[in-house]
Tab-separated table of C-alpha atoms in Angstrom:
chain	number	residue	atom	x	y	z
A	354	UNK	CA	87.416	87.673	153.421
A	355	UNK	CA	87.698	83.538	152.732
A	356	UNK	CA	85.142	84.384	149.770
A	357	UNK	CA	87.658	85.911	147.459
A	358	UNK	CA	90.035	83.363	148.116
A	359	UNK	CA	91.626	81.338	144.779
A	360	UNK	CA	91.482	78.004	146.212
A	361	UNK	CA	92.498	76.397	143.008
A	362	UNK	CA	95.558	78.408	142.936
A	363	UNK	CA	96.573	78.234	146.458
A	364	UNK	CA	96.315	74.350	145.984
A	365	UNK	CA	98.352	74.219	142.826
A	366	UNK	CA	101.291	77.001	144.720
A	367	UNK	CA	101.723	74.284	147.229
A	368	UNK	CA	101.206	71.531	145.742
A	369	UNK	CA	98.499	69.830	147.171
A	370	UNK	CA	96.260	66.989	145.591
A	371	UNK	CA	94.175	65.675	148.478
A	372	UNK	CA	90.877	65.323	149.735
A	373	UNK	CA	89.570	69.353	151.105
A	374	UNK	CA	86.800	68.047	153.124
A	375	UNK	CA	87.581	69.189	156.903
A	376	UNK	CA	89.413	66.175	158.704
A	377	UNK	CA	92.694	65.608	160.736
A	378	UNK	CA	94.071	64.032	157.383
A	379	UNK	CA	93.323	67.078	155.374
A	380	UNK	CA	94.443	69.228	158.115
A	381	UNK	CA	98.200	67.529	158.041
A	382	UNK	CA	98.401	67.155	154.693
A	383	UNK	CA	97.564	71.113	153.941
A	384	UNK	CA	100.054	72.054	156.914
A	385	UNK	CA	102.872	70.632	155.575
A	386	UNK	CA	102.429	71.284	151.415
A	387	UNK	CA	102.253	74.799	152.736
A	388	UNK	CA	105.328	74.551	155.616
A	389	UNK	CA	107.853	72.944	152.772
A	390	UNK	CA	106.022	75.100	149.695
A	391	UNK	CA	105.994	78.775	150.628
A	392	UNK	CA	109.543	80.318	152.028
A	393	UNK	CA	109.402	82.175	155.437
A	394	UNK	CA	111.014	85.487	154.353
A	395	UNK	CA	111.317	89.509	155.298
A	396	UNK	CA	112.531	90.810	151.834
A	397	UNK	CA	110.104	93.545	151.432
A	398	UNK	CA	110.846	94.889	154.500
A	399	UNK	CA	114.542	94.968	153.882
A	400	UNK	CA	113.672	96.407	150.667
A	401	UNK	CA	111.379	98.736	152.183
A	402	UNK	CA	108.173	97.995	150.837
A	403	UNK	CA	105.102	97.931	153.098
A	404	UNK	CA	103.377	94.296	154.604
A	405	UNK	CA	100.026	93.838	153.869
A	406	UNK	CA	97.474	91.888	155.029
A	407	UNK	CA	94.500	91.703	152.716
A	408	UNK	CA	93.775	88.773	151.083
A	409	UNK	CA	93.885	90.241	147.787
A	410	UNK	CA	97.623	91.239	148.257
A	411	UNK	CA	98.535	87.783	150.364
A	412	UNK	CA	96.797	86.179	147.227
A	413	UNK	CA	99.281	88.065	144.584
A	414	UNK	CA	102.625	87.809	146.767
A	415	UNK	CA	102.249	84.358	148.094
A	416	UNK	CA	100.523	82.464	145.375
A	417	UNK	CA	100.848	84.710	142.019
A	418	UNK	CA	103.902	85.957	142.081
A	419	UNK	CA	105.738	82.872	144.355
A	420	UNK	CA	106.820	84.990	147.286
A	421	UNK	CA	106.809	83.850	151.027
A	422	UNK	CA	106.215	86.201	153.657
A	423	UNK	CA	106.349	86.250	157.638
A	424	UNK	CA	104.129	84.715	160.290
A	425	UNK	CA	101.203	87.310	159.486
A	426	UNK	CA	101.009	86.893	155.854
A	427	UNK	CA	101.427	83.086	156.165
A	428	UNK	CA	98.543	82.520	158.678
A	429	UNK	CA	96.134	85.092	157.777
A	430	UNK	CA	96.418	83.253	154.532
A	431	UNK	CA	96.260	80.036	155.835
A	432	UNK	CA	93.323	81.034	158.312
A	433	UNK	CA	91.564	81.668	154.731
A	434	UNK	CA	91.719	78.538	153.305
A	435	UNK	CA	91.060	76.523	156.384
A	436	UNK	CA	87.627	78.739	157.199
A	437	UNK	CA	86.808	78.453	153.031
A	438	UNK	CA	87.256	74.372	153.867
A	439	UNK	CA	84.953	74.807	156.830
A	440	UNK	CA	87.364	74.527	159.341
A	441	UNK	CA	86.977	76.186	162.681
A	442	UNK	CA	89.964	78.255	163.362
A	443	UNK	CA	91.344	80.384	165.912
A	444	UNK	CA	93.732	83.343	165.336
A	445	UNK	CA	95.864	84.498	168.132
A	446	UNK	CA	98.542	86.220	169.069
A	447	UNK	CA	101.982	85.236	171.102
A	448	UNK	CA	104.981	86.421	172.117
A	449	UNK	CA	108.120	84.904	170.918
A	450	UNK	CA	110.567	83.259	173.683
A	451	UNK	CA	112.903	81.553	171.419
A	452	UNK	CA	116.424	83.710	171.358
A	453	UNK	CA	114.508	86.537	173.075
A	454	UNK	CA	116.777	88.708	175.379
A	455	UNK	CA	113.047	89.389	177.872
A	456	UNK	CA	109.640	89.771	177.744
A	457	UNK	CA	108.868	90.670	173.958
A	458	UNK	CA	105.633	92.028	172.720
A	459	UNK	CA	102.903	89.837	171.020
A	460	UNK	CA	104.137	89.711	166.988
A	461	UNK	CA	103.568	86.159	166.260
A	462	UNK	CA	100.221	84.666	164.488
A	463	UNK	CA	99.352	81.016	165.155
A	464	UNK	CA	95.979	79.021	165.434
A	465	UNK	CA	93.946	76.866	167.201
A	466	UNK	CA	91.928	74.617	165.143
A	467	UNK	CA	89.040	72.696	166.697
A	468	UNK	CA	88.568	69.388	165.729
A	469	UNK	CA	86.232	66.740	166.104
A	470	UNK	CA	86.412	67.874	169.812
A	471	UNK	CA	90.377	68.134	169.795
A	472	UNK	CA	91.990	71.209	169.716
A	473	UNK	CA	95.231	71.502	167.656
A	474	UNK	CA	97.911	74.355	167.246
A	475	UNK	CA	98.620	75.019	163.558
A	476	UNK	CA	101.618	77.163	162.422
A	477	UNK	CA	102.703	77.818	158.794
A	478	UNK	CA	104.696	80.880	159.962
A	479	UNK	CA	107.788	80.390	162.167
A	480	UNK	CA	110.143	79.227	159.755
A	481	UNK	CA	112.896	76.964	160.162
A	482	UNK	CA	112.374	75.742	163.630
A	483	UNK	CA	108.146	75.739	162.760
A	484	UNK	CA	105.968	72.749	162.634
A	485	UNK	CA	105.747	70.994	159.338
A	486	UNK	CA	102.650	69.294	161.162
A	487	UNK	CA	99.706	70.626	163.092
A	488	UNK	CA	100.219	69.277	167.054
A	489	UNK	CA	98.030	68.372	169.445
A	490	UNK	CA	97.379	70.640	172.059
A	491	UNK	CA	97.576	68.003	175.002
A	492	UNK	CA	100.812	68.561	176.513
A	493	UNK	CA	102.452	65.597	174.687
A	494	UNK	CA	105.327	65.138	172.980
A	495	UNK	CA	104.569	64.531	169.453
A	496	UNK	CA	107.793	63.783	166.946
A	497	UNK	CA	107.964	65.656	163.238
A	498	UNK	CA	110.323	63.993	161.251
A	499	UNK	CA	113.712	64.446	162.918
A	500	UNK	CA	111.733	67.654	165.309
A	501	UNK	CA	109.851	66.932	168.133
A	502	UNK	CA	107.163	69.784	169.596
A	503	UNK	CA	104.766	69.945	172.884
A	504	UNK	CA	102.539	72.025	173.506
A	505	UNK	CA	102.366	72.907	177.801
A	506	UNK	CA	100.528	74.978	179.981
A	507	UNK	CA	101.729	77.517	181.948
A	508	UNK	CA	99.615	78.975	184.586
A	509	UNK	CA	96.724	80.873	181.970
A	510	UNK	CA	99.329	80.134	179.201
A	511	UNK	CA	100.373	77.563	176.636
A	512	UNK	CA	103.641	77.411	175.144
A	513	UNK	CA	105.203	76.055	171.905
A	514	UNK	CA	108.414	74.247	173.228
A	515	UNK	CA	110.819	71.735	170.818
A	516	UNK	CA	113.276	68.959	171.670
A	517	UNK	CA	116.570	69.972	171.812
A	518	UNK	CA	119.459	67.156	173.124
A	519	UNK	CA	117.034	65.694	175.710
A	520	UNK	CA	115.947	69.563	176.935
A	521	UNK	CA	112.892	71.745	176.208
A	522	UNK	CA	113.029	74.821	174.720
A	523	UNK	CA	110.280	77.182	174.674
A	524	UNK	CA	109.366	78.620	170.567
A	525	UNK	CA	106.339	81.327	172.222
A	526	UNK	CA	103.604	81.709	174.651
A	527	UNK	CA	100.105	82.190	173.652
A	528	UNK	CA	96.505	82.545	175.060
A	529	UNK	CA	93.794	80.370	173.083
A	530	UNK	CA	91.533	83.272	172.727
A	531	UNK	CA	90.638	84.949	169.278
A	532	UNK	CA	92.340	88.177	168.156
A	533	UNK	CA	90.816	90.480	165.579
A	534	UNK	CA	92.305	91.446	162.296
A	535	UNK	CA	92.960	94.744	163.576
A	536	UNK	CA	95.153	93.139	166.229
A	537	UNK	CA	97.604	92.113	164.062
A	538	UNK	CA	97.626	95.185	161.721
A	539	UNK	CA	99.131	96.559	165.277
A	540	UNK	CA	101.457	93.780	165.739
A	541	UNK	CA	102.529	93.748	162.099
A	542	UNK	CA	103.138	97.934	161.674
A	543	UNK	CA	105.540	97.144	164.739
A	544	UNK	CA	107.403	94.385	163.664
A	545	UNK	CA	107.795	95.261	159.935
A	546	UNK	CA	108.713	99.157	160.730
A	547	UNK	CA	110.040	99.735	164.733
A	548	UNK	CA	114.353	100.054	164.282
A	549	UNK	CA	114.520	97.701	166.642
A	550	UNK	CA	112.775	94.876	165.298
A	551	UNK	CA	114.649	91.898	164.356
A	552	UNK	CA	112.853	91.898	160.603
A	553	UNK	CA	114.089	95.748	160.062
A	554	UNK	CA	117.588	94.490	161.509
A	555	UNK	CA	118.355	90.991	159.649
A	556	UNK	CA	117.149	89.813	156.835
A	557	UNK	CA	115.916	86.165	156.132
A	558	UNK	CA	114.749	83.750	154.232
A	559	UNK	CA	113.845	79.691	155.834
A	560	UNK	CA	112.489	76.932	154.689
A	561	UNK	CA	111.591	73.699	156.304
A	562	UNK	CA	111.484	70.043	154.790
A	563	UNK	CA	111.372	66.445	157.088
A	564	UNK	CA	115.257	65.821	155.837
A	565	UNK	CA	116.679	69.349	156.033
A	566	UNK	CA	115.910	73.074	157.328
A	567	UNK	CA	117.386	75.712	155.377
A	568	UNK	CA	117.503	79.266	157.154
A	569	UNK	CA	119.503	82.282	156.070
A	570	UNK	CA	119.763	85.115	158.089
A	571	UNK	CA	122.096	88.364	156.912
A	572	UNK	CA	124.712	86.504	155.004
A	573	UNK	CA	125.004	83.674	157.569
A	574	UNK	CA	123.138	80.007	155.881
A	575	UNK	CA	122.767	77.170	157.238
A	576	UNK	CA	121.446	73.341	156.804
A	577	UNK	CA	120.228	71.329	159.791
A	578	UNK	CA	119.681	68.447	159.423
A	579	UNK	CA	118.502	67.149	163.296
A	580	UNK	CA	121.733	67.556	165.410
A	581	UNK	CA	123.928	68.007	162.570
A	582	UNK	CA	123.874	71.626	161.818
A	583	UNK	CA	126.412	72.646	158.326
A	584	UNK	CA	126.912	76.455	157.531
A	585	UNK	CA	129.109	79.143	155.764
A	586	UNK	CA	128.981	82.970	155.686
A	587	UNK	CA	128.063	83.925	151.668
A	588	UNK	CA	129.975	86.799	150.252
A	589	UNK	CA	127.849	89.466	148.746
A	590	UNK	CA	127.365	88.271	145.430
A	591	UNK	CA	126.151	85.342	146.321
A	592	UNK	CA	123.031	86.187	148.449
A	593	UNK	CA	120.710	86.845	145.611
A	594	UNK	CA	121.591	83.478	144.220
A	595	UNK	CA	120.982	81.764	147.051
A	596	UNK	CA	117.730	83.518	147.681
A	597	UNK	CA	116.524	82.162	143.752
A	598	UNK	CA	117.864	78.553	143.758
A	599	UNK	CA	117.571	77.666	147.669
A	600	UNK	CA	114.929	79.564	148.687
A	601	UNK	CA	112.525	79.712	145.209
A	602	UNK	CA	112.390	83.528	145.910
A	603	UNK	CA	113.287	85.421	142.406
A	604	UNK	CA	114.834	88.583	143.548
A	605	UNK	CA	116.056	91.465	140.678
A	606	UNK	CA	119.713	91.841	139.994
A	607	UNK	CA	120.720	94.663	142.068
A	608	UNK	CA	118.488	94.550	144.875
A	609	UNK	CA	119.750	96.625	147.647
A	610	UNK	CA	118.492	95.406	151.629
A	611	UNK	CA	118.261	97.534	154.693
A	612	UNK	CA	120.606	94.808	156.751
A	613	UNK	CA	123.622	95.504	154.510
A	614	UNK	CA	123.533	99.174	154.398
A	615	UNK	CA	126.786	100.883	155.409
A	616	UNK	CA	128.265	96.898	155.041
């Protein structure tokens, strides 16, 4: 798969100049060009256009034509350029905790990079409350700009958790075992088609930076900026808009999403 990867023009999408030999430094550095480069974003399934996962389409959404995409396009992309750099990586699977009304099933991608004996959790694809950084996976709490993250064990289980006013909360739980691409094929057919998924019920669009974390879900957008959180509700006309000049996501006049049907 990593052999037909564009490594030039992955660089030059997100912006990254650095050294590409495998190291902590290059690790960061790729992490967060990609986090604050490439929008977390469901539009094709609001628009009802199929997710896929081969690196040849991931290639020409995400990098050619200046799309983002959800935690599955993000890190099998990102799982691609890391094992091209000679990384060792890890895909797995978890299930997301944060706003979840129970136990949901396992449709989030993350991974576990190995390290110089270290073992790190690496996460382009969660969107506005997501790591801009790779963190350690020591049970520490590590600070991110004006976001701090730990990652803790519980019982077989390690979970994602970020500050929030001197509490925990819990992102998702994972195993540190490799999934197959098949795997998430499975997770991604549910999440991007079942009625009851949240990406067939809201649409959104996030993107986080170390001063501010844009997210826009349905016609709700907001700024956070640490504690201080600033939103509105757009009207209609002004979602596309806000999807071009916020977001970097060009969207045709006109474009119709599932969310707003019958609105």
């Amino acid at each position: 798969m990593a052999a037909d990867l564009d490594l030039d023009a992955y660089l030059q999408r997100i912006g990254f100049g650095g050294e590409t030999t495998p190291r902590l430094d290059t690790l960061c550095g790729l992490h967060f060009a990609h986090a604050t480069a490439i929008p977390f974003e469901n539009l094709d399934i609001q628009m009802g256009l199929p997710i896929r996962l081969d690196l040849a389409s991931l290639q020409d959404k995400l990098v050619r034509r200046r799309r983002g995409g959800y935690c599955f396009e993000h890190n099998t992309l990102f799982l691609a350029v890391l094992k091209t750099l000679g990384f060792e990586a890890i895909p797995c699977e978890a299930r997301v905790r944060l706003g979840a009304p129970g136990v949901l099933p396992r449709t989030h991608m993350l991974l576990v990079i190995r390290l110089e004996g270290d073992f790190w959790l690496c996460d382009v694809g969660f969107g506005g409350e997501g790591l801009l950084w790779p963190v350690a996976m020591d049970g520490e709490q590590h600070g991110q700009f004006q976001n701090a993250y730990r990652v803790a064990e519980e019982g077989g289980l390690r979970v994602l958790q970020s500050r929030h006013e001197e509490a925990w909360t819990d992102l998702y739980a994972f195993q540190s075992e490799p999934q197959f691409p098949v795997d998430f094929e499975m997770a991604n057919h549910y999440t991007s088609t079942h009625p009851e998924s949240r990406f067939v019920r809201t649409l959104t669009a996030q993107l986080p930076g170390p001063e501010v974390r844009r997210i826009l879900r349905n016609r709700a957008y907001a700024e956070i900026r640490g504690p201080r959180v600033e939103g509105r509700e757009l009207t209609p006309e002004e979602v596309i808009p806000t999807l071009r000049e916020t977001f970097g996501i060009e969207v045709p006049d006109g474009t119709r999403f599932r969310a707003f049907e019958g609105a």
